[in-house]
Structure formats: structure tokens, C-alpha cells
Coordinates of C-alpha atoms in Angstrom, one line a residue:
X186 CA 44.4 -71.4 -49.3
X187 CA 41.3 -69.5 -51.2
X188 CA 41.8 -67.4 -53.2
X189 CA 39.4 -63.6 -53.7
X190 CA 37.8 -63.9 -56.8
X191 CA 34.7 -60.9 -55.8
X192 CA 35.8 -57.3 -56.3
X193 CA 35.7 -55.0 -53.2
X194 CA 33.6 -51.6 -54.0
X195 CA 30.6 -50.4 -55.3
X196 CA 29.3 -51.0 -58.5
X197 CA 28.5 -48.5 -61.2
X198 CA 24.6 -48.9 -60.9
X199 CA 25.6 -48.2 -57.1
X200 CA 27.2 -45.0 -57.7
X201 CA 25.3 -43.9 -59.7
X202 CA 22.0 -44.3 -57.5
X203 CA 24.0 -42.2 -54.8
X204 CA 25.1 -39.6 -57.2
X205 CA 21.6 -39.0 -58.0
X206 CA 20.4 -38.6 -54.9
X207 CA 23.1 -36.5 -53.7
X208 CA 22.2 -34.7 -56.9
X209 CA 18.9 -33.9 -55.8
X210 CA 19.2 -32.6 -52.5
X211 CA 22.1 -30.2 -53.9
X212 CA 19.5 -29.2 -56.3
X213 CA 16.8 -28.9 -53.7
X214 CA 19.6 -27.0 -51.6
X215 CA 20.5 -24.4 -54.9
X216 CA 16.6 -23.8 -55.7
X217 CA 15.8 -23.5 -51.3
X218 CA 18.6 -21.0 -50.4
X219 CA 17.4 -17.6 -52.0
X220 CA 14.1 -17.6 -50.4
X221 CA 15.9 -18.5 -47.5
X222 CA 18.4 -15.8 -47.6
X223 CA 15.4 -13.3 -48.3
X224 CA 13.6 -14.3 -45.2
X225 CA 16.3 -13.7 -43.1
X226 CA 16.8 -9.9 -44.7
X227 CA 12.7 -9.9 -44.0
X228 CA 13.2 -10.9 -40.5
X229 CA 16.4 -8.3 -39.8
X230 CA 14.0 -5.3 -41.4
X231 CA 10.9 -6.3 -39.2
X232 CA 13.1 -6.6 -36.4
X233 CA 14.9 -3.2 -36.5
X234 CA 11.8 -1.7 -37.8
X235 CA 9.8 -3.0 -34.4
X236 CA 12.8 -1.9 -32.1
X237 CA 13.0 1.6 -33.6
X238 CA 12.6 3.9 -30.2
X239 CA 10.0 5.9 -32.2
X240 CA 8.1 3.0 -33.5
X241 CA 5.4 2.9 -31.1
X242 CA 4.2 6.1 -31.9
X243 CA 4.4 5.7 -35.4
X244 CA 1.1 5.4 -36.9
X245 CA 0.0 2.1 -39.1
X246 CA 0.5 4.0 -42.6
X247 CA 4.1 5.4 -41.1
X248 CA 4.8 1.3 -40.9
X249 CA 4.0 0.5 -43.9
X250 CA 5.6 2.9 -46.0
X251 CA 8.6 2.4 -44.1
X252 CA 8.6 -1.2 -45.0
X253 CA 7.5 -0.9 -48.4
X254 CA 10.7 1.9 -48.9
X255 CA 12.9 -1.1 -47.6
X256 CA 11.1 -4.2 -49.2
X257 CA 12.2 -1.8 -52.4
X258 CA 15.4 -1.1 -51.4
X259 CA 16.3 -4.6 -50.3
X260 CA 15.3 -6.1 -53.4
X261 CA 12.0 -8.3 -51.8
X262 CA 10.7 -10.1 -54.1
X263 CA 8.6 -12.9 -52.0
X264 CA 6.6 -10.6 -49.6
X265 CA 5.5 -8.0 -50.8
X266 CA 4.4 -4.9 -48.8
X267 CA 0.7 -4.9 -49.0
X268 CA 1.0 -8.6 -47.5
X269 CA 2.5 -7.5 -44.0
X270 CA -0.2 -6.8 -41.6
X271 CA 0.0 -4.0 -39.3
X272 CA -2.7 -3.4 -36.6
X273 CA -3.2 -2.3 -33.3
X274 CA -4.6 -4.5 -30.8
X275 CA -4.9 -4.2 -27.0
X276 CA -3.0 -0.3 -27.0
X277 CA 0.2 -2.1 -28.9
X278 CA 1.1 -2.5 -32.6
X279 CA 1.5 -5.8 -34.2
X280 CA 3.5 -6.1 -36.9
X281 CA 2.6 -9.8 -38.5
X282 CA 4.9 -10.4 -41.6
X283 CA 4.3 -14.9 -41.7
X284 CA 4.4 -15.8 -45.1
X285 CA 5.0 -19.3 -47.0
X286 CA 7.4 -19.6 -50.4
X287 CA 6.2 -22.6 -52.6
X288 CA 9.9 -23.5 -54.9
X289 CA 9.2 -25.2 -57.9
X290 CA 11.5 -28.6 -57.7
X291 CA 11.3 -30.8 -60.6
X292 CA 8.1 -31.7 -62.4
X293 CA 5.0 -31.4 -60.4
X294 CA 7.3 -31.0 -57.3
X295 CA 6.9 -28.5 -55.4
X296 CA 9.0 -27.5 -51.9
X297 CA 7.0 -25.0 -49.4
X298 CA 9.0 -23.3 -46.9
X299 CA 6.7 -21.5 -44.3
X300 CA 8.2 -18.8 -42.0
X301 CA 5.9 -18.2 -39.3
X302 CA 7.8 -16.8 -36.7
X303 CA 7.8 -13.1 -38.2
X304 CA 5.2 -11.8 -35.5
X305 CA 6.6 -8.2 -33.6
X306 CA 4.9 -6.1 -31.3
X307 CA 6.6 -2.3 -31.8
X308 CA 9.0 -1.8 -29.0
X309 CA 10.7 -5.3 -29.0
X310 CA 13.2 -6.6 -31.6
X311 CA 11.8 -10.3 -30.5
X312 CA 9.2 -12.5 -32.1
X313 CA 6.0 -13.3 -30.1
X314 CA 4.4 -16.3 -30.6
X315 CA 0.7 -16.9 -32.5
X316 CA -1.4 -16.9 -29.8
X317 CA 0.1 -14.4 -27.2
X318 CA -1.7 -11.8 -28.5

């Protein structure tokens, strides 16, 4: 009969290679989520701003000093007002809020979130795609 003489188990060097990288992508997770969190306040404003029943007849500058009043009030920090574009195009209002966050990681790190779905036409609380209009 043998006997066991190895140990069962990771080794320190082992765990502590997987506590690093779970380390990181907590950290990556902590420093991603605000951003995130604000882009989905940005998407709920420019989607009840679009499906407003008035919000077709709103003129351009009507828009965007009803977004910048709720940028403000929402605490917005990534967007900023003067960065949303409102036009008209084709008898319909476009309002095209796609932005991109760069998050400082570690070092010379960076993580870049892009949101690009934040494309309204006035009348419908849904996002149109880039090249529908």
C-alpha cells in the first residue's frame, strides 16, 4: 500500500494569482458602474423627453433647454448638454445623444465605454438605429 505524500490544494503563489485577477475585474467593475448608471438616467431622460405628446412641436432650442434643466437636475456629469444634437431632418426631430466615457483603470490603462444606441426621433420613446435616418 502507497502512501500520499503530495498535498491536495492550491498553492499560495496560486491564490494569490487568482486573487489578483479577481481583484482587477472588481476594480474595473467599481471604476465602470457610475458611468454606467449615468447612461442609463441619460437614456430614461431622452426617452421620456422624445415621447412627450408635445414634443414634436417643440422647437430645437425648447429641446435643449429642456435637457440641459434635467442634465442639471439629474446631476450629469459625462454628457453635457451642448453635446446632444438636435436637428430636424426629413419633417421629424432627431434627438442624437451617442457619446463614449474613457475610465481611467490603472496606469496608462484606460477602459472606453461607447453608448451609441441613444438616437430618438420625437414622438417615439424607442431608439432608431444609425442609418435609418
Amino acid at each position: 500500500m502507497q502512501l500520499r505524500q503530495g498535498q491536495k490544494g492550491m498553492s499560495i503563489p496560486g491564490i494569490l494569482v487568482i486573487m489578483m485577477m479577481v481583484g482587477f475585474f472588481v476594480m474595473c467593475g467599481i471604476r465602470m458602474a457610475p458611468p454606467y448608471f449615468e447612461y442609463l438616467s441619460i437614456r430614461e431622460i431622452i426617452s421620456n423627453l422624445a415621447s412627450e405628446p408635445d414634443a414634436e412641436s417643440l422647437s430645437v432650442s425648447d429641446i435643449r433647454r429642456r435637457l440641459s434643466d434635467t442634465f442639471n437636475t439629474n446631476q450629469i456629469i459625462h454628457l453635457k448638454p451642448k453635446e446632444v444634437e438636435v436637428y430636424r431632418k426629413k419633417g421629424q426631430t432627431f434627438i442624437d445623444a451617442n457619446y463614449e466615457v474613457r475610465v481611467p483603470v490603472m496606469g496608462r490603462i484606460d477602459a472606453v465605454m461607447s453608448f451609441d444606441d441613444l438616437l430618438y426621433i420625437t414622438g417615439s420613446d424607442t431608439p432608431v438605429l444609425k442609418s435609418n435616418p
